[in-house]
Tab-separated table of C-alpha atoms in Angstrom:
chain	number	residue	atom	x	y	z
A	1	MET	CA	223.592	138.388	14.432
A	2	VAL	CA	222.709	142.030	13.853
A	3	PRO	CA	219.615	141.238	11.767
A	4	ASP	CA	218.443	138.881	14.495
A	5	MET	CA	218.757	141.611	17.110
A	6	PHE	CA	216.992	144.071	14.847
A	7	GLU	CA	214.149	141.582	14.303
A	8	LEU	CA	213.827	140.991	18.007
A	9	LEU	CA	213.635	144.719	18.699
A	10	LEU	CA	211.099	145.151	15.919
A	11	ASN	CA	208.932	142.331	17.252
A	12	ALA	CA	209.169	143.735	20.769
A	13	ASN	CA	208.113	147.149	19.511
A	14	MET	CA	205.174	145.696	17.611
A	15	THR	CA	204.098	143.723	20.679
A	16	ALA	CA	204.282	146.854	22.821
A	17	GLU	CA	202.190	148.765	20.281
A	18	LYS	CA	199.583	145.991	20.263
A	19	ASP	CA	199.508	145.937	24.065
A	20	TRP	CA	199.118	149.709	24.133
A	21	ALA	CA	196.325	149.593	21.539
A	22	ALA	CA	194.543	146.890	23.549
A	23	TRP	CA	194.907	148.959	26.733
A	24	VAL	CA	193.562	152.079	24.989
A	25	LEU	CA	190.602	150.083	23.632
A	26	PHE	CA	189.898	148.607	27.071
A	27	SER	CA	190.169	151.986	28.816
A	28	THR	CA	187.958	153.663	26.220
A	29	THR	CA	185.333	150.933	26.565
A	30	VAL	CA	185.324	151.161	30.361
A	31	LEU	CA	185.127	154.964	30.246
A	32	THR	CA	182.275	154.824	27.735
A	33	LEU	CA	180.338	152.335	29.867
A	34	PHE	CA	180.903	154.495	32.939
A	35	VAL	CA	179.632	157.597	31.152
A	36	VAL	CA	176.549	155.710	29.922
A	37	TRP	CA	175.896	154.314	33.425
A	38	ASN	CA	176.407	157.700	35.080
A	39	ASN	CA	174.084	159.422	32.603
A	40	ALA	CA	171.431	156.735	33.108
A	41	ARG	CA	171.747	157.078	36.889
A	42	ALA	CA	171.437	160.876	36.661
A	43	SER	CA	168.386	160.460	34.428
A	44	VAL	CA	166.749	158.175	37.002
A	45	ARG	CA	167.512	160.624	39.807
A	46	ASN	CA	165.991	163.470	37.782
A	47	LYS	CA	162.947	161.331	37.073
A	48	GLN	CA	162.616	160.620	40.788
A	49	ALA	CA	162.777	164.320	41.610
A	50	ASP	CA	160.191	165.148	38.928
A	51	THR	CA	157.882	162.358	40.116
A	52	VAL	CA	158.042	163.400	43.770
A	53	ALA	CA	157.514	167.050	42.818
A	54	ALA	CA	154.448	166.111	40.757
A	55	PHE	CA	153.010	164.109	43.676
A	56	ASN	CA	153.640	166.993	46.077
A	57	LYS	CA	151.886	169.364	43.690
A	58	GLN	CA	148.860	167.057	43.436
A	59	PHE	CA	148.735	166.733	47.206
A	60	ASP	CA	148.925	170.511	47.650
A	61	VAL	CA	145.875	170.879	45.408
A	62	LEU	CA	144.008	168.292	47.489
A	63	GLN	CA	145.092	170.036	50.678
A	64	LYS	CA	143.666	173.343	49.469
A	65	GLU	CA	140.346	171.767	48.523
A	66	ARG	CA	140.276	169.960	51.867
A	67	SER	CA	140.923	173.214	53.724
A	68	ASP	CA	138.149	174.963	51.778
A	69	LEU	CA	135.681	172.183	52.589
A	70	THR	CA	136.735	172.121	56.234
A	71	ALA	CA	136.349	175.899	56.560
A	72	SER	CA	132.949	175.982	54.851
A	73	LYS	CA	129.897	176.332	57.075
A	74	PRO	CA	127.549	173.354	57.485
A	75	ASP	CA	124.833	173.371	54.843
A	76	THR	CA	121.257	173.492	56.093
A	77	ASP	CA	119.812	173.182	52.611
A	78	LYS	CA	119.493	169.526	51.552
A	79	ALA	CA	120.588	170.175	47.977
A	80	ALA	CA	123.663	172.129	49.163
A	81	ALA	CA	124.486	169.407	51.687
A	82	ALA	CA	124.219	166.783	48.948
A	83	ARG	CA	126.565	168.779	46.732
A	84	ARG	CA	129.065	169.086	49.568
A	85	GLY	CA	128.838	165.358	50.222
A	86	LEU	CA	129.580	164.683	46.574
A	87	GLN	CA	132.536	167.081	46.679
A	88	VAL	CA	133.922	165.238	49.709
A	89	LYS	CA	133.500	161.856	48.017
A	90	ILE	CA	135.270	163.059	44.870
A	91	LEU	CA	138.049	164.496	47.036
A	92	MET	CA	138.520	161.149	48.787
A	93	ASP	CA	138.481	159.269	45.488
A	94	ARG	CA	141.223	161.545	44.188
A	95	PHE	CA	143.177	161.138	47.431
A	96	TRP	CA	143.182	157.345	47.163
A	97	SER	CA	143.944	157.499	43.453
A	98	LEU	CA	147.018	159.511	44.407
A	99	GLN	CA	147.979	156.852	46.976
A	100	PHE	CA	147.650	154.219	44.264
A	101	GLU	CA	149.856	156.202	41.865
A	102	GLN	CA	152.458	156.693	44.586
A	103	PHE	CA	152.503	152.966	45.317
A	104	LEU	CA	153.017	152.122	41.646
A	105	ALA	CA	155.749	154.772	41.353
A	106	TRP	CA	157.563	153.324	44.365
A	107	ARG	CA	157.350	149.802	42.945
A	108	SER	CA	158.795	151.156	39.693
A	109	GLY	CA	161.696	152.714	41.612
A	110	PHE	CA	160.753	156.349	41.020
A	111	VAL	CA	159.958	157.218	44.653
A	112	PRO	CA	162.796	156.836	47.189
A	113	THR	CA	162.013	154.144	49.751
A	114	ASP	CA	162.781	156.408	52.728
A	115	LEU	CA	160.178	158.884	51.524
A	116	TYR	CA	157.607	156.233	50.733
A	117	ILE	CA	158.002	154.707	54.198
A	118	TYR	CA	157.037	158.111	55.619
A	119	TRP	CA	153.941	158.197	53.405
A	120	ALA	CA	153.096	154.617	54.415
A	121	PHE	CA	153.465	155.520	58.088
A	122	SER	CA	151.001	158.388	57.642
A	123	ARG	CA	148.442	155.979	56.166
A	124	TRP	CA	149.085	153.413	58.930
A	125	ARG	CA	148.665	156.045	61.645
A	126	GLY	CA	145.409	157.146	60.045
A	127	PHE	CA	144.101	153.586	60.116
A	128	LYS	CA	144.969	153.241	63.782
A	129	ASP	CA	143.614	156.667	64.797
A	130	VAL	CA	140.809	157.811	62.518
A	131	SER	CA	140.887	161.373	63.851
A	132	SER	CA	144.520	161.736	62.725
A	133	SER	CA	143.875	160.504	59.211
A	134	TRP	CA	143.632	162.848	56.253
A	135	GLY	CA	140.191	164.190	55.433
A	136	VAL	CA	137.462	166.553	56.548
A	137	PRO	CA	135.554	166.400	59.842
A	138	GLY	CA	133.128	163.524	59.710
A	139	PHE	CA	134.699	161.886	56.680
A	140	TYR	CA	138.276	160.681	56.855
A	141	SER	CA	140.517	158.906	54.377
A	142	SER	CA	140.813	155.775	56.510
A	143	VAL	CA	137.026	155.411	56.482
A	144	ALA	CA	136.883	156.278	52.789
A	145	PHE	CA	139.269	153.412	52.074
A	146	CYS	CA	136.529	150.937	52.982
A	147	SER	CA	134.300	152.578	50.375
A	148	ILE	CA	137.122	152.431	47.838
A	149	CYS	CA	137.529	148.704	48.479
A	150	LEU	CA	133.828	148.079	48.025
A	151	GLU	CA	133.731	150.203	44.883
A	152	TRP	CA	136.804	148.644	43.256
A	153	GLU	CA	135.927	145.099	44.266
A	154	GLY	CA	132.355	145.729	43.153
A	155	LYS	CA	133.623	146.223	39.626
A	156	SER	CA	134.954	142.667	39.720
A	157	SER	CA	131.592	141.324	40.878
A	158	ASP	CA	129.955	143.215	38.014
A	159	GLY	CA	132.025	141.229	35.547
A	160	LEU	CA	134.777	143.819	35.079
A	161	ASP	CA	138.224	142.395	35.673
A	162	LEU	CA	140.027	144.562	38.218
A	163	PRO	CA	143.600	145.165	36.970
A	164	THR	CA	146.299	143.279	38.861
A	165	PRO	CA	148.032	146.484	40.121
A	166	CYS	CA	144.727	147.571	41.701
A	167	LYS	CA	144.306	144.205	43.422
A	168	HIS	CA	147.895	144.411	44.633
A	169	PHE	CA	147.383	147.908	46.031
A	170	LEU	CA	144.207	146.931	47.881
A	171	ARG	CA	145.923	143.877	49.372
A	172	TYR	CA	148.907	145.987	50.433
A	173	MET	CA	146.728	148.640	52.070
A	174	GLN	CA	144.641	146.030	53.862
A	175	GLU	CA	147.805	144.455	55.265
A	176	LEU	CA	149.053	147.911	56.230
A	177	ARG	CA	145.786	148.594	58.043
A	178	GLU	CA	146.044	145.290	59.922
A	179	SER	CA	149.700	145.765	60.912
A	180	PRO	CA	149.755	146.068	64.730
A	181	THR	CA	152.861	148.257	64.933
A	182	ALA	CA	154.772	150.663	62.706
A	183	ALA	CA	158.012	148.746	63.252
A	184	GLY	CA	157.252	146.263	60.504
A	185	LEU	CA	156.340	148.781	57.794
A	186	GLN	CA	159.628	148.490	55.913
A	187	GLN	CA	159.456	144.700	55.935
A	188	LEU	CA	155.850	144.873	54.764
A	189	LEU	CA	156.867	147.152	51.909
A	190	TRP	CA	159.521	144.786	50.632
A	191	THR	CA	157.059	141.902	50.608
A	192	HIS	CA	155.163	143.951	48.019
A	193	ALA	CA	158.227	145.045	46.066
A	194	PRO	CA	159.194	143.552	42.690
A	195	ASN	CA	161.442	140.472	42.739
A	196	ARG	CA	164.854	140.979	44.335
A	197	VAL	CA	166.836	140.539	41.117
A	198	LEU	CA	164.912	143.355	39.431
A	199	VAL	CA	165.269	145.552	42.521
A	200	PHE	CA	169.042	144.907	42.612
A	201	ILE	CA	169.443	145.808	38.935
A	202	ARG	CA	167.359	148.954	39.349
A	203	LYS	CA	169.365	149.997	42.408
A	204	LEU	CA	172.509	149.954	40.289
A	205	PHE	CA	170.949	152.702	38.211
A	206	GLY	CA	169.785	154.815	41.145
A	207	HIS	CA	166.273	153.512	41.739
A	208	TYR	CA	164.813	153.230	45.252
């Protein structure tokens, strides 16, 4: 009788130790996964902050060049006027290249949606009121977009395959320009976002 009781107690103790070991293993695994997830999320947030800061820095440079061109006196010399015209064109090309990069960054989840909606609204407002769009007097970004379309699409007609992201950006901007009101901007954005499954997974790690 005594050995049986001793065996029962021993078995119970061994079972408790196994249960405790399983619980420790489970807790350690969960904690490890949480730490990995939290670190990944923090890394994404840092990447977002770095990306937005880089875009702001690029825009500040464009703003300074725009201010310098705006403040400069009209050129009476034809050669000087031609140089200024070229400077303005290059400035607009760089401006729209920045818009393209921002769009790609948002689609990749590295620009917060709330911030990108503000940027999109600025472009939409410029399309609806040319005088309020970014640029220099007589040459605004909304007008320059038409030239960008012709230039980019012209590369396709010349036999050069325009990359899919470029085609997507042009289509998005054309739809943005044609949008009658600003109320539908967020809905328009999500029609150009990656598929919902990918967006959901990225959101778990702090994207968008």
